């Protein structure tokens, strides 16, 4: 079947009846529940956009000839790589980059895993074939995915097999002729329960050893698989209007604890089973981390563009452009944006074909960007808060403006230099929702930990960086600059 529409996405989610719990209750119809309805509408918008802009969002399947999602493409040329990025950014602009787990993130991962599948064959050729077939299945059916990477945060000083309750983390219970049985908990599934399926993949931020083989798993199953439960955190969509909560009321993706209660996974859906060595190498050796990073950096360029737009709009609205520190802060954001664009440009224009025939971006550029952005994004939001100042506290609601008695008062009190009170507060509510609301605070935290602990990531980055060239520069300089003694 071809790429799906928004209507088809909703119908699938409604029909699946995934086991979702929130606020102490089981959800009956997730498409109508107030905690999920709006973000599901936003997800549906992404799928509708595929048909509104088919020349940008769709391509012809190499196996069926149907039109399928561009974000699933295996790029074989730089032009196709750029075309995929343009589709990624088209989707990102619908949410101002605020949906960190839009479908393209995992589409890129599934593509890389499916094409570079020979790693999985080290354990069993069946697993490589499973990965190849799953990529084709996901692409041809436009499968939406959530995923889970990490174990419960019990005692981070110990490996999983050393935990007091060694069975709390997702682990292998049994193998049989039909598949495997798994049990335990995984974190932290963003969009948990509002997608078709879940992809269970290993976290390699802290690598496992042989004793953690029972926890070394990779598989994909439908979200309505018996025994699978999604336990969602409190919703940051507070059922307010789009005017009052312009971001939280549209793009609150949610995050979920995932409980596997003796869940059966058929063999054809298993990619790794009890092999920590393969798990530790999956993201690097399949180039999945490269293609995922390409999606993330593309999204973050859009996010930074939007944030800069909000800052510039606030500067105009309250007439603060003449202040030196204001221009300096605006310049900070502009420099971040142009640096991120440069990373992306280098990544695409230095791309090379890998051994599987995939045009793969320059990871050095993307790796620098994905390590840097989590450290700089909190500063970008801080600038927005500083420039918004008390205006981010004085934000009446839409109902205040519509009130017969106080409406004219707040409209007059909230006016700006070049904007009326209604429009000014609407702008400042947007800035507040990006930075200070529950939704905005989650965005800051989410970006900081997007790929894992930034400090641990930085240590890995430092260890892997090519250092000898730079040290040799110094040695050569000192070797030719010796002072001759007389």
Short mmCIF file of C-alpha atoms in Angstrom, two decimals:
data_model
loop_
_atom_site.label_atom_id
_atom_site.label_comp_id
_atom_site.label_asym_id
_atom_site.label_seq_id
_atom_site.Cartn_x
_atom_site.Cartn_y
_atom_site.Cartn_z
CA UNK A 1 0.00 0.00 0.00
CA UNK A 2 1.21 3.58 -0.60
CA UNK A 3 2.10 6.24 1.95
CA UNK A 4 -0.76 6.78 4.36
CA UNK A 5 -2.89 9.87 4.93
CA UNK A 6 -3.68 11.54 8.23
CA UNK A 7 -7.09 9.90 8.24
CA UNK A 8 -5.55 6.48 7.77
CA UNK A 9 -3.05 7.15 10.56
CA UNK A 10 -5.89 8.01 12.96
CA UNK A 11 -7.97 5.02 11.93
CA UNK A 12 -5.06 2.66 12.57
CA UNK A 13 -4.35 4.09 16.02
CA UNK A 14 -8.04 4.01 16.95
CA UNK A 15 -8.47 0.45 15.74
CA UNK A 16 -5.33 -0.87 17.44
CA UNK A 17 -6.58 -0.15 20.98
CA UNK A 18 -3.06 0.03 22.42
CA UNK A 19 -2.75 -0.48 26.18
CA UNK A 20 -2.14 3.09 27.33
CA UNK A 21 -2.43 4.42 30.87
CA UNK A 22 -2.31 8.06 31.96
CA UNK A 23 -3.31 9.93 35.13
CA UNK A 24 -4.11 6.62 36.81
CA UNK A 25 -6.61 5.51 34.17
CA UNK A 26 -6.64 3.22 31.16
CA UNK A 27 -7.30 5.05 27.91
CA UNK A 28 -10.24 3.76 25.89
CA UNK A 29 -9.89 5.73 22.62
CA UNK A 30 -6.53 7.48 22.38
CA UNK A 31 -7.66 9.53 19.36
CA UNK A 32 -10.31 11.25 21.47
CA UNK A 33 -8.54 11.44 24.83
CA UNK A 34 -7.66 15.06 25.73
CA UNK A 35 -4.07 14.17 26.58
CA UNK A 36 -3.41 12.77 23.10
CA UNK A 37 -6.02 14.13 20.69
CA UNK A 38 -4.14 17.28 19.71
CA UNK A 39 -0.76 15.68 19.12
CA UNK A 40 -2.46 12.94 17.10
CA UNK A 41 -4.00 15.71 14.97
CA UNK A 42 -0.49 17.15 14.52
CA UNK A 43 0.87 13.75 13.52
CA UNK A 44 -2.00 13.33 11.06
CA UNK A 45 -1.04 16.69 9.56
CA UNK A 46 2.40 15.28 8.74
CA UNK A 47 0.91 12.41 6.79
CA UNK A 48 -1.53 14.67 4.95
CA UNK A 49 1.39 16.87 3.94
CA UNK A 50 2.83 13.93 2.03
CA UNK A 51 -0.04 14.23 -0.42
CA UNK A 52 -0.20 18.02 -0.42
CA UNK A 53 3.46 18.16 -1.50
CA UNK A 54 4.07 14.79 -3.16
CA UNK A 55 6.96 16.06 -5.27
CA UNK A 56 8.87 16.76 -2.06
CA UNK A 57 7.45 14.23 0.39
CA UNK A 58 7.06 11.05 -1.69
CA UNK A 59 9.15 8.87 -4.00
CA UNK A 60 8.58 5.71 -5.99
CA UNK A 61 9.15 2.47 -4.09
CA UNK A 62 11.94 0.36 -5.60
CA UNK A 63 9.95 -2.82 -4.94
CA UNK A 64 6.26 -2.02 -5.52
CA UNK A 65 6.25 1.11 -7.68
CA UNK A 66 3.89 2.75 -5.16
CA UNK A 67 4.49 6.26 -3.79
CA UNK A 68 6.09 5.96 -0.34
CA UNK A 69 7.45 8.44 2.21
CA UNK A 70 10.62 10.28 1.19
CA UNK A 71 11.94 10.05 4.75
CA UNK A 72 12.27 6.26 4.23
CA UNK A 73 14.51 6.59 1.17
CA UNK A 74 17.91 4.91 0.95
CA UNK A 75 19.77 7.86 -0.59
CA UNK A 76 22.20 6.77 -3.28
CA UNK A 77 23.28 10.21 -4.45
CA UNK A 78 23.91 13.55 -2.78
CA UNK A 79 20.83 14.86 -4.53
CA UNK A 80 18.69 12.16 -2.89
CA UNK A 81 20.31 12.87 0.47
CA UNK A 82 19.41 16.55 0.15
CA UNK A 83 15.91 15.63 -1.02
CA UNK A 84 15.45 13.55 2.13
CA UNK A 85 16.65 16.48 4.26
CA UNK A 86 14.21 18.83 2.54
CA UNK A 87 11.37 16.43 3.36
CA UNK A 88 12.57 16.22 6.97
CA UNK A 89 12.57 20.00 7.25
CA UNK A 90 9.17 20.29 5.58
CA UNK A 91 7.76 18.15 8.37
CA UNK A 92 9.76 19.99 11.04
CA UNK A 93 8.35 23.37 10.02
CA UNK A 94 4.81 22.22 10.82
CA UNK A 95 5.83 22.06 14.51
CA UNK A 96 8.62 24.68 14.51
CA UNK A 97 10.95 21.77 15.23
CA UNK A 98 9.17 21.03 18.51
CA UNK A 99 8.28 17.41 17.70
CA UNK A 100 11.54 15.64 18.42
CA UNK A 101 10.17 12.21 17.56
CA UNK A 102 8.32 12.91 14.34
CA UNK A 103 8.23 9.72 12.23
CA UNK A 104 11.26 10.59 10.09
CA UNK A 105 13.64 10.06 13.04
CA UNK A 106 13.03 6.33 13.22
CA UNK A 107 12.36 5.99 9.49
CA UNK A 108 16.03 6.88 8.99
CA UNK A 109 17.09 4.34 11.61
CA UNK A 110 15.02 1.52 10.13
CA UNK A 111 16.41 2.30 6.67
CA UNK A 112 20.02 2.12 7.88
CA UNK A 113 19.40 -1.05 9.88
CA UNK A 114 17.59 -2.71 6.99
CA UNK A 115 20.23 -1.94 4.39
CA UNK A 116 23.34 -2.53 6.53
CA UNK A 117 21.94 -5.74 7.97
CA UNK A 118 25.01 -7.98 7.71
CA UNK A 119 26.01 -7.06 11.28
CA UNK A 120 22.99 -8.98 12.57
CA UNK A 121 24.03 -12.03 10.54
CA UNK A 122 27.03 -12.50 12.84
CA UNK A 123 24.63 -14.22 15.22
CA UNK A 124 22.26 -15.77 12.70
CA UNK A 125 21.61 -15.01 8.98
CA UNK A 126 17.92 -14.99 9.88
CA UNK A 127 18.36 -11.75 11.86
CA UNK A 128 19.89 -9.95 8.88
CA UNK A 129 17.00 -11.04 6.66
CA UNK A 130 14.56 -9.92 9.36
CA UNK A 131 16.08 -6.43 9.38
CA UNK A 132 15.94 -6.20 5.57
CA UNK A 133 12.33 -7.33 5.44
CA UNK A 134 11.28 -5.04 8.28
CA UNK A 135 12.64 -1.99 6.48
CA UNK A 136 10.63 -2.93 3.41
CA UNK A 137 7.52 -3.64 5.49
CA UNK A 138 7.78 -0.33 7.37
CA UNK A 139 8.39 1.66 4.19
CA UNK A 140 5.62 0.04 2.15
CA UNK A 141 3.06 0.36 4.96
CA UNK A 142 4.21 3.75 6.24
CA UNK A 143 4.59 2.36 9.76
CA UNK A 144 4.87 4.95 12.54
CA UNK A 145 7.25 3.98 15.32
CA UNK A 146 8.08 4.80 18.89
CA UNK A 147 11.22 3.33 20.40
CA UNK A 148 12.86 2.58 23.70
CA UNK A 149 16.57 2.60 24.44
CA UNK A 150 17.32 2.71 28.13
CA UNK A 151 16.88 0.64 31.27
CA UNK A 152 15.16 1.92 34.43
CA UNK A 153 17.22 4.41 36.43
CA UNK A 154 17.72 2.16 39.46
CA UNK A 155 21.43 2.12 40.25
CA UNK A 156 23.55 3.64 37.52
CA UNK A 157 26.78 2.57 39.23
CA UNK A 158 26.02 -1.09 38.47
CA UNK A 159 25.51 -3.13 35.31
CA UNK A 160 22.07 -4.67 34.75
CA UNK A 161 23.06 -8.13 35.95
CA UNK A 162 24.41 -6.56 39.18
CA UNK A 163 21.18 -4.79 40.12
CA UNK A 164 19.40 -5.75 43.34
CA UNK A 165 16.36 -6.58 41.20
CA UNK A 166 18.09 -7.91 38.11
CA UNK A 167 14.75 -8.68 36.45
CA UNK A 168 13.36 -5.16 36.50
CA UNK A 169 15.01 -4.29 33.16
CA UNK A 170 13.72 -5.81 29.93
CA UNK A 171 15.39 -9.19 29.48
CA UNK A 172 15.16 -12.45 27.65
CA UNK A 173 13.08 -15.06 29.48
CA UNK A 174 12.79 -17.88 26.98
CA UNK A 175 13.52 -18.97 23.41
CA UNK A 176 11.21 -21.41 21.65
CA UNK A 177 10.62 -22.60 18.10
CA UNK A 178 8.26 -19.69 17.33
CA UNK A 179 10.10 -16.79 18.94
CA UNK A 180 11.19 -15.32 22.24
CA UNK A 181 9.52 -14.30 25.49
CA UNK A 182 10.70 -11.03 27.07
CA UNK A 183 9.83 -9.42 30.37
CA UNK A 184 10.68 -6.21 32.23
CA UNK A 185 10.69 -2.44 31.88
CA UNK A 186 12.18 -0.05 29.36
CA UNK A 187 12.33 3.75 29.19
CA UNK A 188 11.53 6.27 27.72
CA UNK A 189 9.17 5.92 24.77
CA UNK A 190 8.32 9.34 23.36
CA UNK A 191 4.98 9.13 21.53
CA UNK A 192 4.48 5.80 23.29
CA UNK A 193 1.15 4.31 22.31
CA UNK A 194 0.25 6.81 19.56
CA UNK A 195 2.23 4.99 16.86
CA UNK A 196 1.74 1.69 15.08
CA UNK A 197 4.70 -0.17 16.53
CA UNK A 198 7.59 0.00 18.97
CA UNK A 199 11.24 -0.57 18.12
CA UNK A 200 13.29 -1.92 21.01
CA UNK A 201 16.93 -1.06 20.54
CA UNK A 202 20.01 -1.11 22.76
CA UNK A 203 21.51 1.94 24.38
CA UNK A 204 25.24 2.09 23.72
CA UNK A 205 25.99 5.16 25.83
CA UNK A 206 27.06 2.70 28.51
CA UNK A 207 28.16 -0.46 26.75
CA UNK A 208 27.19 -3.87 28.02
CA UNK A 209 29.39 -6.97 28.42
CA UNK A 210 28.69 -10.67 28.07
CA UNK A 211 27.02 -10.87 31.47
CA UNK A 212 24.42 -8.44 30.15
CA UNK A 213 23.60 -10.63 27.15
CA UNK A 214 20.08 -11.39 28.46
CA UNK A 215 19.37 -7.64 28.26
CA UNK A 216 20.88 -7.29 24.77
CA UNK A 217 17.84 -7.30 22.53
CA UNK A 218 16.54 -5.65 19.40
CA UNK A 219 13.10 -6.27 17.93
CA UNK A 220 9.95 -4.55 16.67
CA UNK A 221 6.37 -5.41 17.55
CA UNK A 222 2.91 -3.81 17.21
CA UNK A 223 1.94 -1.56 20.09
CA UNK A 224 -1.15 -3.65 20.81
CA UNK A 225 0.86 -6.84 21.41
CA UNK A 226 -0.56 -8.70 24.46
CA UNK A 227 1.37 -7.92 27.64
CA UNK A 228 2.69 -4.59 26.35
CA UNK A 229 1.69 -1.50 28.36
CA UNK A 230 2.52 2.19 27.99
CA UNK A 231 2.41 4.13 31.28
CA UNK A 232 2.51 7.80 30.34
CA UNK A 233 3.69 10.72 32.41
CA UNK A 234 1.38 13.62 33.21
CA UNK A 235 0.26 15.35 30.02
CA UNK A 236 1.56 18.86 29.38
CA UNK A 237 -1.40 19.53 27.12
CA UNK A 238 -3.67 21.20 29.66
CA UNK A 239 -6.70 21.33 27.36
CA UNK A 240 -6.16 25.04 26.76
CA UNK A 241 -6.74 26.85 23.48
CA UNK A 242 -4.09 27.09 20.78
CA UNK A 243 -4.00 30.83 21.53
CA UNK A 244 -3.19 30.34 25.22
CA UNK A 245 -0.84 27.36 24.75
CA UNK A 246 0.26 27.58 21.11
CA UNK A 247 2.81 24.76 21.36
CA UNK A 248 1.74 22.55 24.26
CA UNK A 249 -1.78 22.26 22.85
CA UNK A 250 -0.46 20.94 19.53
CA UNK A 251 2.86 19.16 19.95
CA UNK A 252 2.91 17.54 23.40
CA UNK A 253 4.33 14.16 22.36
CA UNK A 254 4.33 12.55 25.78
CA UNK A 255 6.87 10.11 27.23
CA UNK A 256 6.07 6.65 28.55
CA UNK A 257 7.40 3.86 30.70
CA UNK A 258 7.05 0.64 28.69
CA UNK A 259 6.14 -2.55 30.52
CA UNK A 260 6.66 -5.93 28.87
CA UNK A 261 4.83 -8.65 30.79
CA UNK A 262 6.02 -11.94 29.30
CA UNK A 263 5.59 -10.56 25.81
CA UNK A 264 5.93 -12.92 22.87
CA UNK A 265 8.05 -11.72 19.93
CA UNK A 266 7.99 -13.91 16.79
CA UNK A 267 11.38 -14.77 15.31
CA UNK A 268 10.73 -12.78 12.15
CA UNK A 269 10.59 -9.61 14.27
CA UNK A 270 13.87 -10.23 16.13
CA UNK A 271 17.13 -8.55 15.05
CA UNK A 272 19.39 -9.18 18.07
CA UNK A 273 18.90 -11.83 20.71
CA UNK A 274 21.31 -12.07 23.63
CA UNK A 275 24.43 -10.69 21.97
CA UNK A 276 25.93 -7.66 23.73
CA UNK A 277 28.72 -7.31 21.17
CA UNK A 278 26.26 -6.77 18.33
CA UNK A 279 24.14 -4.44 20.47
CA UNK A 280 27.15 -2.30 21.30
CA UNK A 281 28.02 -1.90 17.62
CA UNK A 282 24.56 -1.60 16.09
CA UNK A 283 24.29 2.17 15.73
CA UNK A 284 27.86 2.71 14.53
CA UNK A 285 28.34 -0.33 12.34
CA UNK A 286 25.08 0.12 10.43
CA UNK A 287 25.58 3.91 10.12
CA UNK A 288 22.18 4.30 11.79
CA UNK A 289 23.62 6.95 14.13
CA UNK A 290 24.78 8.95 11.10
CA UNK A 291 21.38 9.00 9.42
CA UNK A 292 19.55 9.65 12.69
CA UNK A 293 21.93 12.54 13.39
CA UNK A 294 21.25 13.92 9.91
CA UNK A 295 17.55 14.02 10.75
CA UNK A 296 18.17 15.62 14.15
CA UNK A 297 20.50 18.34 12.87
CA UNK A 298 18.06 19.10 10.03
CA UNK A 299 15.26 19.43 12.58
CA UNK A 300 17.36 21.59 14.89
CA UNK A 301 18.16 24.04 12.11
CA UNK A 302 14.40 24.57 11.71
CA UNK A 303 13.97 24.87 15.47
CA UNK A 304 16.70 27.51 15.71
CA UNK A 305 15.25 29.43 12.75
CA UNK A 306 11.92 29.62 14.54
CA UNK A 307 13.44 30.62 17.86
CA UNK A 308 15.36 33.41 16.14
CA UNK A 309 12.12 34.54 14.52
CA UNK A 310 10.42 34.77 17.92
CA UNK A 311 13.34 36.75 19.37
CA UNK A 312 13.36 39.20 16.45
CA UNK A 313 9.58 39.60 16.69
CA UNK A 314 9.82 40.43 20.42
CA UNK A 315 12.59 42.94 19.74
CA UNK A 316 10.33 44.69 17.21
CA UNK A 317 7.20 44.40 19.36
CA UNK A 318 8.58 46.28 22.36
CA UNK A 319 11.13 48.51 20.64
CA UNK A 320 14.38 47.27 22.20
CA UNK A 321 16.49 46.99 19.06
CA UNK A 322 18.60 50.05 19.98
CA UNK A 323 20.18 48.40 23.03
CA UNK A 324 23.65 46.97 22.58
CA UNK A 325 23.08 43.88 24.69
CA UNK A 326 19.91 43.09 22.73
CA UNK A 327 21.74 43.06 19.42
CA UNK A 328 24.53 41.03 20.97
CA UNK A 329 22.07 38.39 22.18
CA UNK A 330 20.38 38.31 18.79
CA UNK A 331 23.79 37.81 17.24
CA UNK A 332 24.41 34.79 19.51
CA UNK A 333 21.39 33.03 18.06
CA UNK A 334 22.30 34.00 14.51
CA UNK A 335 25.77 32.53 14.99
CA UNK A 336 24.32 29.28 16.31
CA UNK A 337 21.96 29.06 13.34
CA UNK A 338 24.68 29.68 10.77
CA UNK A 339 27.02 27.23 12.51
CA UNK A 340 24.35 24.51 12.47
CA UNK A 341 23.67 25.22 8.79
CA UNK A 342 27.40 24.92 8.10
CA UNK A 343 27.58 21.57 9.87
CA UNK A 344 24.66 20.35 7.79
CA UNK A 345 26.15 21.67 4.54
CA UNK A 346 29.49 19.98 5.24
CA UNK A 347 27.77 16.74 6.20
CA UNK A 348 25.83 16.60 2.93
CA UNK A 349 28.49 17.87 0.53
CA UNK A 350 31.20 15.63 2.02
CA UNK A 351 28.88 12.62 1.93
CA UNK A 352 30.24 9.36 0.53
CA UNK A 353 28.82 6.04 -0.57
CA UNK A 354 29.21 3.41 2.12
CA UNK A 355 29.80 -0.28 1.36
CA UNK A 356 26.05 -0.88 1.10
CA UNK A 357 25.60 1.79 -1.58
CA UNK A 358 24.01 4.35 0.74
CA UNK A 359 25.05 7.99 0.37
CA UNK A 360 26.11 8.62 3.95
CA UNK A 361 26.68 12.11 5.39
CA UNK A 362 30.01 13.16 6.88
CA UNK A 363 29.61 12.03 10.48
CA UNK A 364 32.37 14.28 11.80
CA UNK A 365 30.23 17.31 11.02
CA UNK A 366 27.05 15.77 12.40
CA UNK A 367 28.78 14.41 15.50
CA UNK A 368 30.08 17.88 16.36
CA UNK A 369 26.61 19.37 15.87
CA UNK A 370 24.81 16.73 17.94
CA UNK A 371 27.32 17.17 20.78
CA UNK A 372 27.15 20.96 20.66
CA UNK A 373 23.43 21.67 20.30
CA UNK A 374 22.36 20.13 23.64
CA UNK A 375 24.88 22.41 25.35
CA UNK A 376 23.82 25.57 23.50
CA UNK A 377 20.01 25.18 23.31
CA UNK A 378 19.47 26.11 26.99
CA UNK A 379 21.36 29.35 26.27
CA UNK A 380 19.10 30.12 23.31
CA UNK A 381 16.00 29.78 25.46
CA UNK A 382 17.67 31.84 28.20
CA UNK A 383 18.16 34.69 25.70
CA UNK A 384 14.49 34.51 24.80
CA UNK A 385 13.54 34.72 28.48
CA UNK A 386 15.92 37.62 29.16
CA UNK A 387 14.60 39.67 26.26
CA UNK A 388 10.98 38.85 27.09
CA UNK A 389 11.63 39.91 30.70
CA UNK A 390 8.51 40.73 32.72
CA UNK A 391 6.46 40.46 29.54
CA UNK A 392 6.61 36.71 29.95
CA UNK A 393 4.86 37.02 33.31
CA UNK A 394 2.20 39.52 32.24
CA UNK A 395 0.36 37.31 29.77
CA UNK A 396 -3.43 37.51 30.05
CA UNK A 397 -5.46 34.73 28.46
CA UNK A 398 -7.59 34.92 25.36
CA UNK A 399 -10.66 34.91 27.62
CA UNK A 400 -9.43 38.12 29.27
CA UNK A 401 -9.35 39.88 25.91
CA UNK A 402 -12.83 38.63 25.07
CA UNK A 403 -14.31 39.79 28.39
CA UNK A 404 -16.66 42.72 27.90
CA UNK A 405 -15.45 44.65 30.95
CA UNK A 406 -11.71 43.98 31.17
CA UNK A 407 -11.01 43.24 27.50
CA UNK A 408 -10.44 46.87 26.51
CA UNK A 409 -8.23 47.39 29.59
CA UNK A 410 -5.85 44.51 28.86
CA UNK A 411 -5.76 45.35 25.17
CA UNK A 412 -4.61 48.87 26.02
CA UNK A 413 -2.25 47.82 28.84
CA UNK A 414 -0.53 45.15 26.75
CA UNK A 415 0.11 47.19 23.61
CA UNK A 416 3.66 47.26 22.23
CA UNK A 417 5.72 49.72 20.23
CA UNK A 418 4.56 48.39 16.88
CA UNK A 419 1.80 45.97 17.79
CA UNK A 420 -1.56 46.00 19.56
CA UNK A 421 -2.12 44.35 22.94
CA UNK A 422 -3.86 41.27 21.61
CA UNK A 423 -1.11 40.42 19.13
CA UNK A 424 1.64 41.29 21.60
CA UNK A 425 0.33 38.90 24.25
CA UNK A 426 -0.18 36.20 21.63
CA UNK A 427 3.51 36.55 20.70
CA UNK A 428 4.65 36.53 24.32
CA UNK A 429 2.53 33.49 25.11
CA UNK A 430 4.37 31.71 22.31
CA UNK A 431 7.72 32.72 23.81
CA UNK A 432 6.51 31.59 27.26
CA UNK A 433 5.38 28.23 25.88
CA UNK A 434 8.82 27.73 24.32
CA UNK A 435 10.71 28.44 27.52
CA UNK A 436 8.76 28.58 30.79
CA UNK A 437 5.66 26.41 30.53
CA UNK A 438 5.77 22.71 31.35
CA UNK A 439 6.00 22.06 27.62
CA UNK A 440 8.88 24.52 27.18
CA UNK A 441 10.78 23.21 30.19
CA UNK A 442 10.46 19.69 28.85
CA UNK A 443 11.83 20.87 25.49
CA UNK A 444 14.96 22.23 27.18
CA UNK A 445 15.47 19.03 29.17
CA UNK A 446 14.68 16.88 26.14
CA UNK A 447 17.22 18.61 23.91
CA UNK A 448 19.88 18.40 26.62
CA UNK A 449 19.55 14.62 26.87
CA UNK A 450 18.51 13.94 23.27
CA UNK A 451 21.35 11.51 22.51
CA UNK A 452 22.15 10.68 26.13
CA UNK A 453 24.18 12.29 28.89
CA UNK A 454 26.08 15.16 27.16
CA UNK A 455 29.06 14.72 29.48
CA UNK A 456 29.37 11.01 28.70
CA UNK A 457 28.85 11.80 25.01
CA UNK A 458 31.58 14.43 25.26
CA UNK A 459 33.97 11.89 26.77
CA UNK A 460 33.31 9.51 23.87
CA UNK A 461 33.73 12.38 21.41
CA UNK A 462 37.07 13.34 23.00
CA UNK A 463 38.32 9.74 23.02
CA UNK A 464 37.42 9.19 19.36
CA UNK A 465 38.71 12.52 18.07
CA UNK A 466 41.85 12.39 15.90
CA UNK A 467 44.41 14.10 18.14
CA UNK A 468 47.79 13.10 16.74
CA UNK A 469 47.61 15.52 13.81
CA UNK A 470 47.27 18.49 16.14
CA UNK A 471 49.94 17.32 18.54
CA UNK A 472 52.29 16.83 15.59
CA UNK A 473 51.72 20.43 14.55
CA UNK A 474 53.16 21.50 17.89
CA UNK A 475 56.03 18.99 17.75
CA UNK A 476 56.99 20.17 14.26
CA UNK A 477 56.84 23.81 15.29
CA UNK A 478 59.00 23.24 18.35
CA UNK A 479 61.40 21.10 16.35
CA UNK A 480 62.07 23.93 13.87
CA UNK A 481 62.20 26.65 16.47
CA UNK A 482 65.08 25.48 18.66
CA UNK A 483 67.29 28.30 19.90
CA UNK A 484 70.93 27.84 18.99
CA UNK A 485 73.21 28.35 21.99
CA UNK A 486 76.48 30.24 21.55
#
